[in-house]
Coordinates of N, CA and C in Angstrom, one line a residue:
Chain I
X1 N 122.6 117.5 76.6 CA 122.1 116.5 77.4 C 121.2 115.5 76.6
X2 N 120.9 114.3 77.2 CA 120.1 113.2 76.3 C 119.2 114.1 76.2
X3 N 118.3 113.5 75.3 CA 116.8 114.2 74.6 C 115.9 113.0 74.4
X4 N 114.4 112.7 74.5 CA 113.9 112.1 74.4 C 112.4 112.4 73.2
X5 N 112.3 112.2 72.4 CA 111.1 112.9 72.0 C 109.9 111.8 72.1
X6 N 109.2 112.2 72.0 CA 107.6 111.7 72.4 C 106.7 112.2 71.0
X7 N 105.6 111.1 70.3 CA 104.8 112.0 69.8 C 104.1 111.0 69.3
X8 N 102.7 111.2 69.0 CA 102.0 112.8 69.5 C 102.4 113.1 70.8
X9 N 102.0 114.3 70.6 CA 101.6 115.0 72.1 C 100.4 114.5 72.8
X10 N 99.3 114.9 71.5 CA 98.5 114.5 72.8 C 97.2 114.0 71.0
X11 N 96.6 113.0 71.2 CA 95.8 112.4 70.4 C 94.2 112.1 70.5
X12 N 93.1 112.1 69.5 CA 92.0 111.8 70.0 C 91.4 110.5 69.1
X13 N 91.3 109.9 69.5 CA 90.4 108.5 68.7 C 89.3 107.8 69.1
X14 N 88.6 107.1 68.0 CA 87.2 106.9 68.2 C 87.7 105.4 68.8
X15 N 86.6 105.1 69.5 CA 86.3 103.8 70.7 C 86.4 102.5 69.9
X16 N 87.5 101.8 69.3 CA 87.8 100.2 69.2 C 88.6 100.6 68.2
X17 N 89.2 102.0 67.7 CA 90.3 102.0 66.9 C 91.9 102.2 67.9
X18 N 92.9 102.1 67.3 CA 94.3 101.7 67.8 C 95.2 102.7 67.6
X19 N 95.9 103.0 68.4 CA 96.5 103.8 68.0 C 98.1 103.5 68.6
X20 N 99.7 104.6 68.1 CA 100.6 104.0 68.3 C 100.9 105.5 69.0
X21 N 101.7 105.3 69.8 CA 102.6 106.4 70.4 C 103.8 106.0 70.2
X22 N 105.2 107.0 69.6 CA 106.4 106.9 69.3 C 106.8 107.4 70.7
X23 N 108.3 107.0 70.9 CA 109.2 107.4 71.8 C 110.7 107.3 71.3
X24 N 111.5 108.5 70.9 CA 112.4 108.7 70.1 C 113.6 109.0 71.0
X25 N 115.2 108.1 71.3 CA 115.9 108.7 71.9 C 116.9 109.1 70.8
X26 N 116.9 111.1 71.1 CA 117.2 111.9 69.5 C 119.2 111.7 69.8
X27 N 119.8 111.6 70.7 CA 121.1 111.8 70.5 C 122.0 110.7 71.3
X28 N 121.3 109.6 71.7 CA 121.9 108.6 72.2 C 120.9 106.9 71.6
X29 N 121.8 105.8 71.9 CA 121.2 104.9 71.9 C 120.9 104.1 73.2
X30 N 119.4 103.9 73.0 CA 118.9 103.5 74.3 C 118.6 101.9 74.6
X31 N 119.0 101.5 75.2 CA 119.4 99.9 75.4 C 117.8 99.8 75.9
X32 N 117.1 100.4 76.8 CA 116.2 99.8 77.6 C 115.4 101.8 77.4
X33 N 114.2 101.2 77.4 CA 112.6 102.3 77.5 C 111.7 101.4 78.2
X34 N 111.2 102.8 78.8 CA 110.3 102.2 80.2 C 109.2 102.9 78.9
X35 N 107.8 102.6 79.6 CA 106.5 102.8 79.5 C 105.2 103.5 80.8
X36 N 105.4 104.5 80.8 CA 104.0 104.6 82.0 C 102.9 105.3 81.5
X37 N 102.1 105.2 82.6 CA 100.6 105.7 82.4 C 100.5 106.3 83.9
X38 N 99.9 107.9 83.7 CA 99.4 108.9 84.7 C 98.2 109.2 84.5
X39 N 97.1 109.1 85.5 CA 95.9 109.7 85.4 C 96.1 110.4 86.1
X40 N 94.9 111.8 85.8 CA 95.0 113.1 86.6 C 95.4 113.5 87.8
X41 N 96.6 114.1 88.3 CA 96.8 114.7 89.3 C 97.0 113.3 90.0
X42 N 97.5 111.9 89.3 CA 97.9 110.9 90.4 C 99.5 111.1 90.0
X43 N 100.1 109.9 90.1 CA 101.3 109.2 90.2 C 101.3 108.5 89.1
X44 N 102.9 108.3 88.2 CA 103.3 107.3 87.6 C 103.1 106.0 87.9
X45 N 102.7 105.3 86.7 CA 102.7 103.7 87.0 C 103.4 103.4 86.1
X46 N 104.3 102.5 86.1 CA 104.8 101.9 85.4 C 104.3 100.4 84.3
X47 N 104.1 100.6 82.8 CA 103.5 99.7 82.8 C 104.6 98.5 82.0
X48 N 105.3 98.5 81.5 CA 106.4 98.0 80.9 C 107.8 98.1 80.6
X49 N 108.7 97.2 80.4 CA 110.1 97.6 80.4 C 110.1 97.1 79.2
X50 N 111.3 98.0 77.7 CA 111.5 97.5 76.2 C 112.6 97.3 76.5
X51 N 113.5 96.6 76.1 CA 114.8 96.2 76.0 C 114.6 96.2 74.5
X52 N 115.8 96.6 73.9 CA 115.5 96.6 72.2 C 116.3 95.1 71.8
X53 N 115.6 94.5 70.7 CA 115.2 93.1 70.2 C 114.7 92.1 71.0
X54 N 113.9 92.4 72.1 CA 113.5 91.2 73.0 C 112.5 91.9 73.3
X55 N 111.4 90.7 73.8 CA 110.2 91.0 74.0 C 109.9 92.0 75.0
X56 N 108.7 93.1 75.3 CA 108.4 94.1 76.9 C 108.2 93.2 77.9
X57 N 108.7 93.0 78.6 CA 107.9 92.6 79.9 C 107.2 93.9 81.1
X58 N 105.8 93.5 81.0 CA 104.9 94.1 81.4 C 104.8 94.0 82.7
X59 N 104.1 95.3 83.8 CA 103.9 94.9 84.9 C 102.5 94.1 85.0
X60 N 102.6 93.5 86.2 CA 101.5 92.9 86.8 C 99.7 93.5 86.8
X61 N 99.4 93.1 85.9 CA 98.0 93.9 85.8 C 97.8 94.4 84.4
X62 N 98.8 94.9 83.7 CA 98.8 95.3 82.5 C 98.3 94.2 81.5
X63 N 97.7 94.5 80.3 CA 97.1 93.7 79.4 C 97.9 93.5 77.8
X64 N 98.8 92.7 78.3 CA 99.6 92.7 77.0 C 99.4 92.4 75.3
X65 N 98.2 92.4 75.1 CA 97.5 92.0 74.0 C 96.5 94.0 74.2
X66 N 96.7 93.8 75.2 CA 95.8 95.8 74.7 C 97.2 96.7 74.4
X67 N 98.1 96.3 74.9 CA 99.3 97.8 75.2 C 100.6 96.7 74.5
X68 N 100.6 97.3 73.3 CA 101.4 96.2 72.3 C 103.1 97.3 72.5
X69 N 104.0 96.7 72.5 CA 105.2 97.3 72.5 C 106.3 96.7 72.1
X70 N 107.0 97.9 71.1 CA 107.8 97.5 70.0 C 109.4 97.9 70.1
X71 N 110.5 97.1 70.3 CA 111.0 97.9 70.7 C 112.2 97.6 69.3
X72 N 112.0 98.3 68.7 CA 112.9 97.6 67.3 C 114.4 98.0 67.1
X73 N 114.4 99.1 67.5 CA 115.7 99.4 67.1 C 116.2 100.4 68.1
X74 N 117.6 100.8 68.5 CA 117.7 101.5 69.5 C 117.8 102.7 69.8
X75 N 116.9 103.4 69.1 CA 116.5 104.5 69.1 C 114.8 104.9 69.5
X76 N 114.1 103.8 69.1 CA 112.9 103.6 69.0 C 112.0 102.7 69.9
X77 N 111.2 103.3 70.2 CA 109.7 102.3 71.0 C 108.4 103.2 70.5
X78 N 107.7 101.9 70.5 CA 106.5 102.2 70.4 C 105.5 101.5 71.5
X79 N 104.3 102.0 71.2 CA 103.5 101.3 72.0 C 102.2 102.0 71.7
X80 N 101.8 100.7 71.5 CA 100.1 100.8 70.6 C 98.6 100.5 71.6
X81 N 98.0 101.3 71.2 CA 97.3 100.9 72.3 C 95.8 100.6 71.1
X82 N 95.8 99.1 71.3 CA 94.9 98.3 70.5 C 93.4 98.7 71.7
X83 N 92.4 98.5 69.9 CA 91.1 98.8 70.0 C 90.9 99.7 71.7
X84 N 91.2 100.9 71.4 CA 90.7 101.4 72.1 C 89.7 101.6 73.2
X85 N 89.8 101.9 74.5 CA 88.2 102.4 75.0 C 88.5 103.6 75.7
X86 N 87.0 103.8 76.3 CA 87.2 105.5 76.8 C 88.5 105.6 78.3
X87 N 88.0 104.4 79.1 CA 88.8 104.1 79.7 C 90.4 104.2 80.0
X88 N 91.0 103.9 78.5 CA 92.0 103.6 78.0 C 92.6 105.4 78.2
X89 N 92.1 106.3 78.2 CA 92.2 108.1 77.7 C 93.8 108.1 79.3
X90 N 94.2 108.4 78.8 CA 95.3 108.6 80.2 C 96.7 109.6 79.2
X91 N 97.4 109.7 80.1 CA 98.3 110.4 79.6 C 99.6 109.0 79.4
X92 N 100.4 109.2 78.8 CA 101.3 108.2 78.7 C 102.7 108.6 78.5
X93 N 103.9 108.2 79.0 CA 105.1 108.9 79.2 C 106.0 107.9 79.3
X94 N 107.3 108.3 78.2 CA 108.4 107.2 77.8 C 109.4 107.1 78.6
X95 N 110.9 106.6 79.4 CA 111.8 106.9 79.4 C 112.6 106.0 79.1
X96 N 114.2 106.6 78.8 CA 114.7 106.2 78.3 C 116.3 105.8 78.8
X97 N 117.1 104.7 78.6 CA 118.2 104.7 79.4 C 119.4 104.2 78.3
X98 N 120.5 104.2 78.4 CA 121.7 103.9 77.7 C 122.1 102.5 78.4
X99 N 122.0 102.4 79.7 CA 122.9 101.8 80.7 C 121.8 101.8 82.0
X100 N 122.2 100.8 82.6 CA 121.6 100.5 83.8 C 122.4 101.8 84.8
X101 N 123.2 102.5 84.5 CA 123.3 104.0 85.3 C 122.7 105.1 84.9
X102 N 122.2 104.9 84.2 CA 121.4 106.2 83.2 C 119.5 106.0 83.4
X103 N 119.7 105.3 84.3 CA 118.1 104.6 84.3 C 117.6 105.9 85.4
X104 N 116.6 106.2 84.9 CA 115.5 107.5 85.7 C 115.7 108.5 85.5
X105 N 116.5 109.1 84.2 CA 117.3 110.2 84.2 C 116.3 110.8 82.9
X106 N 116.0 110.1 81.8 CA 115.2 111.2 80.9 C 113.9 110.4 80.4
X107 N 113.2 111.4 80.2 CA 111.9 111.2 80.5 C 111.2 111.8 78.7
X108 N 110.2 110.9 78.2 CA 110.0 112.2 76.7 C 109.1 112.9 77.7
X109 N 107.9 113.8 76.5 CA 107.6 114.6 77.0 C 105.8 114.3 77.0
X110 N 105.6 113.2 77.0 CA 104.4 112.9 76.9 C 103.5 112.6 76.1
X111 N 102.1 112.0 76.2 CA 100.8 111.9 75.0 C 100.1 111.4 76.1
X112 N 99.0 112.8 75.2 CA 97.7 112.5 76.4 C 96.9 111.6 75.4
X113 N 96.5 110.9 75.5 CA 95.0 109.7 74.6 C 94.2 110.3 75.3
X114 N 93.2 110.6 74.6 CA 91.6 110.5 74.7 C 90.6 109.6 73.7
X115 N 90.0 109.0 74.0 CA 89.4 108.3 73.2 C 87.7 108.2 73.5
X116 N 87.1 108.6 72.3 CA 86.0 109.4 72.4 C 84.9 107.9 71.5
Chain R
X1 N 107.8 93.8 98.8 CA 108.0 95.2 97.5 C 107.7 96.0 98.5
X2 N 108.6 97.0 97.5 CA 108.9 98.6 97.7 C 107.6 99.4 97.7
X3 N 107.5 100.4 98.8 CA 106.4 101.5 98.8 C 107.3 103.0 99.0
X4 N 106.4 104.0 98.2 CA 107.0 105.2 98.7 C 105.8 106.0 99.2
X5 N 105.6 106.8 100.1 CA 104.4 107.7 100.4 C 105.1 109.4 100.7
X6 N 104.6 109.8 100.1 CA 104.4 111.5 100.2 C 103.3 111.4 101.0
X7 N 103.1 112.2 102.3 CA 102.1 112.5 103.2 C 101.8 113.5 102.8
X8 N 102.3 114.7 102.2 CA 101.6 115.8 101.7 C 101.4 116.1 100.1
X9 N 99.6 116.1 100.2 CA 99.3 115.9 99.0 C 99.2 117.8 98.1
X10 N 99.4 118.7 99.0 CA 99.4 120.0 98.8 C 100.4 120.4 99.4
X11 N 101.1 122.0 99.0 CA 101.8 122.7 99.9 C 102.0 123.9 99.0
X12 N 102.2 125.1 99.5 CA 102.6 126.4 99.2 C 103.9 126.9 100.1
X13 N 104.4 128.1 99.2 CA 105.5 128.5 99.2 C 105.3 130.3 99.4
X14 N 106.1 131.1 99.9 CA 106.6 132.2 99.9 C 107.5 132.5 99.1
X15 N 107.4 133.2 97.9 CA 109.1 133.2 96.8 C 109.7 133.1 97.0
X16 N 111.2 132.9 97.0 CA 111.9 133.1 98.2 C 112.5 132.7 99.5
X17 N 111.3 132.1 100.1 CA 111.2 131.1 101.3 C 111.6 129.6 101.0
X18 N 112.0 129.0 101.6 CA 112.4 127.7 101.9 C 111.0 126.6 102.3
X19 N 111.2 125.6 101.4 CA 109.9 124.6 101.6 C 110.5 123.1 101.7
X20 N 109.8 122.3 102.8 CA 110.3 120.6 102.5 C 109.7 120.0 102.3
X21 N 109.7 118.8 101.3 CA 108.7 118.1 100.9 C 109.2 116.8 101.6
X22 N 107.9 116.1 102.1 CA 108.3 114.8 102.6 C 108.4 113.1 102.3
X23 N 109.4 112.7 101.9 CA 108.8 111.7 101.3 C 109.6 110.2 102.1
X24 N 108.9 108.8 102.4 CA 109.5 108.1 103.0 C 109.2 106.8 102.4
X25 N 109.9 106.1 102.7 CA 109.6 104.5 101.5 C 110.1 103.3 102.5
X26 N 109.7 102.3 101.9 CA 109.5 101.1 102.8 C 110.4 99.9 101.9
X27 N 111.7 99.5 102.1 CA 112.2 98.7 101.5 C 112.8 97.5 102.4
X28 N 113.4 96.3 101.8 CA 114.3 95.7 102.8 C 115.6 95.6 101.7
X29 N 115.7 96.4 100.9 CA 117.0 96.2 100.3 C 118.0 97.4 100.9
X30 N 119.3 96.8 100.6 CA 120.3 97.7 101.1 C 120.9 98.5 100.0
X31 N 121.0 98.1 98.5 CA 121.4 98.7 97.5 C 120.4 100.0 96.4
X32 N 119.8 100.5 96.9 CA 118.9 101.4 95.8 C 119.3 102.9 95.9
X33 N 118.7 103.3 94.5 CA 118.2 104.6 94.5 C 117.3 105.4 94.7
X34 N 117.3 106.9 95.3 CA 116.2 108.1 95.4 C 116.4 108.6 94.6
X35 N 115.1 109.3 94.2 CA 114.9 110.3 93.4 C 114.0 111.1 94.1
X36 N 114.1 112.8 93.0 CA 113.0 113.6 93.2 C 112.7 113.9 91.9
X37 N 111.6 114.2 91.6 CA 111.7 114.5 89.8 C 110.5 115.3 90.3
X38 N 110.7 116.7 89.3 CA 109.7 117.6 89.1 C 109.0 117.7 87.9
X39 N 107.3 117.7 88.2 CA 106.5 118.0 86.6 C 105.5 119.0 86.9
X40 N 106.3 120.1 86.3 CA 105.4 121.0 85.9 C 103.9 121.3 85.0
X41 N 103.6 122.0 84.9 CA 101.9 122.3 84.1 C 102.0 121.4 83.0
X42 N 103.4 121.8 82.4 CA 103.7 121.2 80.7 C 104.0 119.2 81.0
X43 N 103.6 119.2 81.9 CA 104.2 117.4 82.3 C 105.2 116.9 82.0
X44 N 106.3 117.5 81.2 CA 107.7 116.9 81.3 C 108.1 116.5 82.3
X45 N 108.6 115.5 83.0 CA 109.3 115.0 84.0 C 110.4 115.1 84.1
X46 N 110.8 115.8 85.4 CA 112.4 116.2 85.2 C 112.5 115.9 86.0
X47 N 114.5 114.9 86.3 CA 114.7 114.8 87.3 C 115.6 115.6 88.4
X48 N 115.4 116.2 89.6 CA 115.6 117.2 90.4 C 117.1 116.7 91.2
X49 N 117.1 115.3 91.6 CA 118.1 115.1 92.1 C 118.3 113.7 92.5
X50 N 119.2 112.9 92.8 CA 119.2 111.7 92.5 C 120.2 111.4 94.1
X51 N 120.0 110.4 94.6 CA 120.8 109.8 96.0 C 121.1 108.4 96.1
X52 N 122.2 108.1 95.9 CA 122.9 107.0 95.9 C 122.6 106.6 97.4
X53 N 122.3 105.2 97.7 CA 121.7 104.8 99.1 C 123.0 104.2 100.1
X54 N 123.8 104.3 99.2 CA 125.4 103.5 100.1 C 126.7 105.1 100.2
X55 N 125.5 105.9 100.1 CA 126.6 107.2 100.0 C 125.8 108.2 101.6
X56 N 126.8 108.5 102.2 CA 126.2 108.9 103.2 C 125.4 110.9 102.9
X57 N 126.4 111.0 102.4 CA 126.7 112.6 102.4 C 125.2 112.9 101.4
X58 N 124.4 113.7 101.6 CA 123.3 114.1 101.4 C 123.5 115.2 100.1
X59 N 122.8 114.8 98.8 CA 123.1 115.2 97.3 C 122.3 116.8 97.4
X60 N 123.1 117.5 96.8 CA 122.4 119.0 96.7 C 122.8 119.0 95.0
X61 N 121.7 119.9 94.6 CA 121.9 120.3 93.3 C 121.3 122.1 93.4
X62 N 122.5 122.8 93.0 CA 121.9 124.4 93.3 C 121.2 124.7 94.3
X63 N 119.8 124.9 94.2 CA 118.9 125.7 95.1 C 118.4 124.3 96.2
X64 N 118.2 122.5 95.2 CA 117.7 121.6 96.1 C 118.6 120.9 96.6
X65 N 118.3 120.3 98.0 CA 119.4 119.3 98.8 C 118.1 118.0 99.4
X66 N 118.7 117.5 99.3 CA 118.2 116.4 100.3 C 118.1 115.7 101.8
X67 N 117.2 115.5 102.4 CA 117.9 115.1 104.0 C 117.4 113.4 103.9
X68 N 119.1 113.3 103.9 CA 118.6 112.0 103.6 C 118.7 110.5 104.9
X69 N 118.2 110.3 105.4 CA 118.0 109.2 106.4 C 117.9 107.6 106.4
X70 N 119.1 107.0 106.1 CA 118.6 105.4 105.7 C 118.1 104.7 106.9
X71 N 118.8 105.0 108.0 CA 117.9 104.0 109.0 C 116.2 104.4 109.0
X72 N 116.1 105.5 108.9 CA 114.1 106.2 109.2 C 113.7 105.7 107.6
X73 N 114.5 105.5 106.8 CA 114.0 105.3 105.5 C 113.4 106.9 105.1
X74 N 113.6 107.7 105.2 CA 113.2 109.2 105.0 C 114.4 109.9 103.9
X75 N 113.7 110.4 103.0 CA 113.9 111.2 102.0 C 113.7 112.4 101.6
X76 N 113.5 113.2 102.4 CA 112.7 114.7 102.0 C 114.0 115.3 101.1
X77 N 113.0 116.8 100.5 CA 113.4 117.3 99.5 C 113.3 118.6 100.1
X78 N 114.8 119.5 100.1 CA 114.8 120.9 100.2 C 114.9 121.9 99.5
X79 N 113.8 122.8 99.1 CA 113.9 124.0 97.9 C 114.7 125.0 98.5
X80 N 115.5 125.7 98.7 CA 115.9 126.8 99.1 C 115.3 128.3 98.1
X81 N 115.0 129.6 98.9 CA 115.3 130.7 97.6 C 113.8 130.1 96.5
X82 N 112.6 129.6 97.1 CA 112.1 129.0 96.1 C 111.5 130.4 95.3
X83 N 111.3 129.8 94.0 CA 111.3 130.8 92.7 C 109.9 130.0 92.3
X84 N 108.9 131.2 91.2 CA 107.6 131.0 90.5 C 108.0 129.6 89.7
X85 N 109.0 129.2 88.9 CA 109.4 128.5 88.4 C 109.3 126.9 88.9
X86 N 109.4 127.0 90.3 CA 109.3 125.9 91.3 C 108.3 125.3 91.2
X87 N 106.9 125.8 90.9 CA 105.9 125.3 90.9 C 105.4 123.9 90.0
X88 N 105.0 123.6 90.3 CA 105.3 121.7 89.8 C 104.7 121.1 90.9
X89 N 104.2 119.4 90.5 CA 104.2 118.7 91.4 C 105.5 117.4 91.4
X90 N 105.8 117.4 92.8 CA 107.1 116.6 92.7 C 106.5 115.4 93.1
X91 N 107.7 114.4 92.5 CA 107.3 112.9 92.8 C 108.6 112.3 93.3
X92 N 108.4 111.7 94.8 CA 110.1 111.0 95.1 C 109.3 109.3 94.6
X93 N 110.7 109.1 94.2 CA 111.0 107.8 93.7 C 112.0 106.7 94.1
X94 N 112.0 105.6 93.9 CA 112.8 104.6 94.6 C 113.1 103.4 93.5
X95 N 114.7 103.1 93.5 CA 114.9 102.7 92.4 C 115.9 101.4 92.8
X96 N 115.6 100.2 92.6 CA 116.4 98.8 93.6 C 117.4 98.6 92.8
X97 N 118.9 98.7 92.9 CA 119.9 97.8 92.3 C 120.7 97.1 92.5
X98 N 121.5 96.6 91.5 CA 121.8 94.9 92.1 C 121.7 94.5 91.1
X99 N 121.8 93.3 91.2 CA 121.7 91.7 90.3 C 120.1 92.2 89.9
X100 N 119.2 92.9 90.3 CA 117.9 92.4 90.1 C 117.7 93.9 89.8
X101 N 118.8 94.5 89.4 CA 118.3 96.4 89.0 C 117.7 95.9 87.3
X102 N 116.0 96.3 87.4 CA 115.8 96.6 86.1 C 115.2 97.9 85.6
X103 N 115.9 98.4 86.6 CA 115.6 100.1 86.1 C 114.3 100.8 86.6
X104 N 113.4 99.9 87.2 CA 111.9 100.1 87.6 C 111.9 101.2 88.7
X105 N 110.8 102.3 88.5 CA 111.4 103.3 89.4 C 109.8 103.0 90.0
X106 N 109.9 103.8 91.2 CA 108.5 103.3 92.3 C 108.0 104.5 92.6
X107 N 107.2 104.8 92.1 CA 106.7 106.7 92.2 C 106.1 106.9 93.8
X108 N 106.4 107.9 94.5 CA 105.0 108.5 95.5 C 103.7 108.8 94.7
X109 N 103.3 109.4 95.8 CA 101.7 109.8 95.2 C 101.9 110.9 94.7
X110 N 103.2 112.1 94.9 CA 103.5 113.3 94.6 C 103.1 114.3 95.6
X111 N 103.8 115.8 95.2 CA 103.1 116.7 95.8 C 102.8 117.8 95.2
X112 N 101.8 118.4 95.2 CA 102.0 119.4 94.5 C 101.9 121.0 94.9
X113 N 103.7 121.5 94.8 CA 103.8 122.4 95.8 C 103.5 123.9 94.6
X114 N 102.9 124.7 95.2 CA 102.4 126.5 94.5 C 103.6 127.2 95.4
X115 N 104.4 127.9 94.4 CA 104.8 129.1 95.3 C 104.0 130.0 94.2
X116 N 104.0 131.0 95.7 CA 103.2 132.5 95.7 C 104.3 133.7 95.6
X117 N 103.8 134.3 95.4 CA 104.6 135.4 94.6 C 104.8 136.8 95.8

C-alpha cells in the first residue's frame, strides 16, 4: 500500500528559530499534499493544499509568511515553520494523494513541534 | 460551508460488544465523500472506511459498516466484535467533489472510544 513518511517525529526548538518538517511519499508520486495542524485531543485542521510546482494555497486564517510550503518535486513537501513561537508547538500531519481519487486515503505519521 | 459534528465526545466499549459512533454533517452539495479515519495513541491516521454519497448501499469493511443516511445527512460508524486494538479516537469526515473537489477533507470534533477488556 501507499506509504507516507513524515519526519521528524517529533522536534524541540528555541522561540524565533525555524524549523522544516519533511513529508515523503516513499512508493508513489504524489500530485497534491495536504498540510494540518492538531492540538490536543481536538480535530484536524487543515492548513494548506501543495500541488507540486505551483504555489500552497492556504486556508483562511493561516499565515503564509509563518507556515512556508514547498512543494518541489513529486515525492516531497515541506513546510517550515518560520521564527518560531510557543504558540506555534502543535502536532502537524501530511497527506498525500496521486489523484483526485486517492485524496484522504494516506496520511504520514506525524511531528509534534514544541517550541521552547 | 460544510460542518461535521460528532455529539459524542467519549464512549466505551465491552470487547467484543458492538459500539456506534455518531456523526452528522451539514452540506448543500449533492456530490461528496464520508469518511471514518481512526487515530490511535501513536497518531497515525488511518482511514477506516470511505462512502461514496451517490451510492446507496452502505460501505462495510470487516468488523466496520456504516449507516449511512443522505436525506438525515447522518453518518454513523459500526464496530462490530470490538477488539483492545479498537481503541483510538475516530474522526468522521466530509469530502466535496466535483468541478470544485480539492481534496479538502472537513474533520468532526472526533470521538474517543476505550474498549475494556
Amino acid at each position: 500500500g501507499a506509504v507516507v513518511s513524515q519526519h521528524p517525529s517529533w522536534v524541540i526548538c528555541k522561540s524565533g528559530t525555524s524549523v522544516k518538517i519533511e513529508c515523503r511519499s516513499l512508493d508513489f508520486q504524489a500530485t497534491t499534499m495536504f498540510w494540518y495542524r492538531q492540538f490536543p485531543k481536538q480535530s484536524l485542521m487543515l492548513m494548506a493544499t501543495s500541488n507540486e510546482g505551483s504555489k500552497a494555497t492556504y486556508e483562511q486564517g493561516v499565515e503564509k509568511d509563518k507556515f512556508l510550503i514547498n512543494h518541489a518535486s513529486l515525492t516531497l513537501s515541506t513546510l517550515t515553520v518560520t521564527s518560531a513561537h510557543p504558540e506555534d508547538s502543535s502536532f502537524y500531519i501530511c497527506s498525500a494523494a496521486r489523484d483526485r481519487e486517492d485524496y484522504g486515503y494516506t496520511f504520514g505519521s506525524g511531528t509534534r513541534l514544541t517550541v521552547v | 460551508a460544510q460542518t461535521v459534528t460528532q455529539s459524542q465526545p467519549e464512549m466505551s466499549v465491552q470487547e467484543a460488544e458492538t459500539v456506534t459512533l455518531s456523526c452528522t454533517y451539514d452540506t448543500s452539495e449533492n456530490n461528496y465523500y464520508l469518511f471514518w479515519y481512526k487515530q490511535p495513541p501513536s497518531r497515525q491516521m488511518i482511514l477506516v472506511i470511505r462512502q461514496e454519497a451517490y451510492k446507496q448501499q452502505n460501505a462495510t469493511e470487516n468488523r466496520f459498516s456504516v449507516n449511512f443516511q443522505k436525506a438525515a445527512k447522518s453518518f454513523s460508524l459500526k464496530i462490530s466484535d470490538s477488539q483492545l486494538g479498537d481503541t483510538a479516537m475516530y474522526f468522521c469526515a466530509f469530502m466535496k467533489l466535483g468541478s470544485g473537489n480539492t481534496g479538502k477533507l472537513i474533520f468532526g470534533q472526533g470521538t474517543t472510544l476505550q474498549v475494556k477488556p
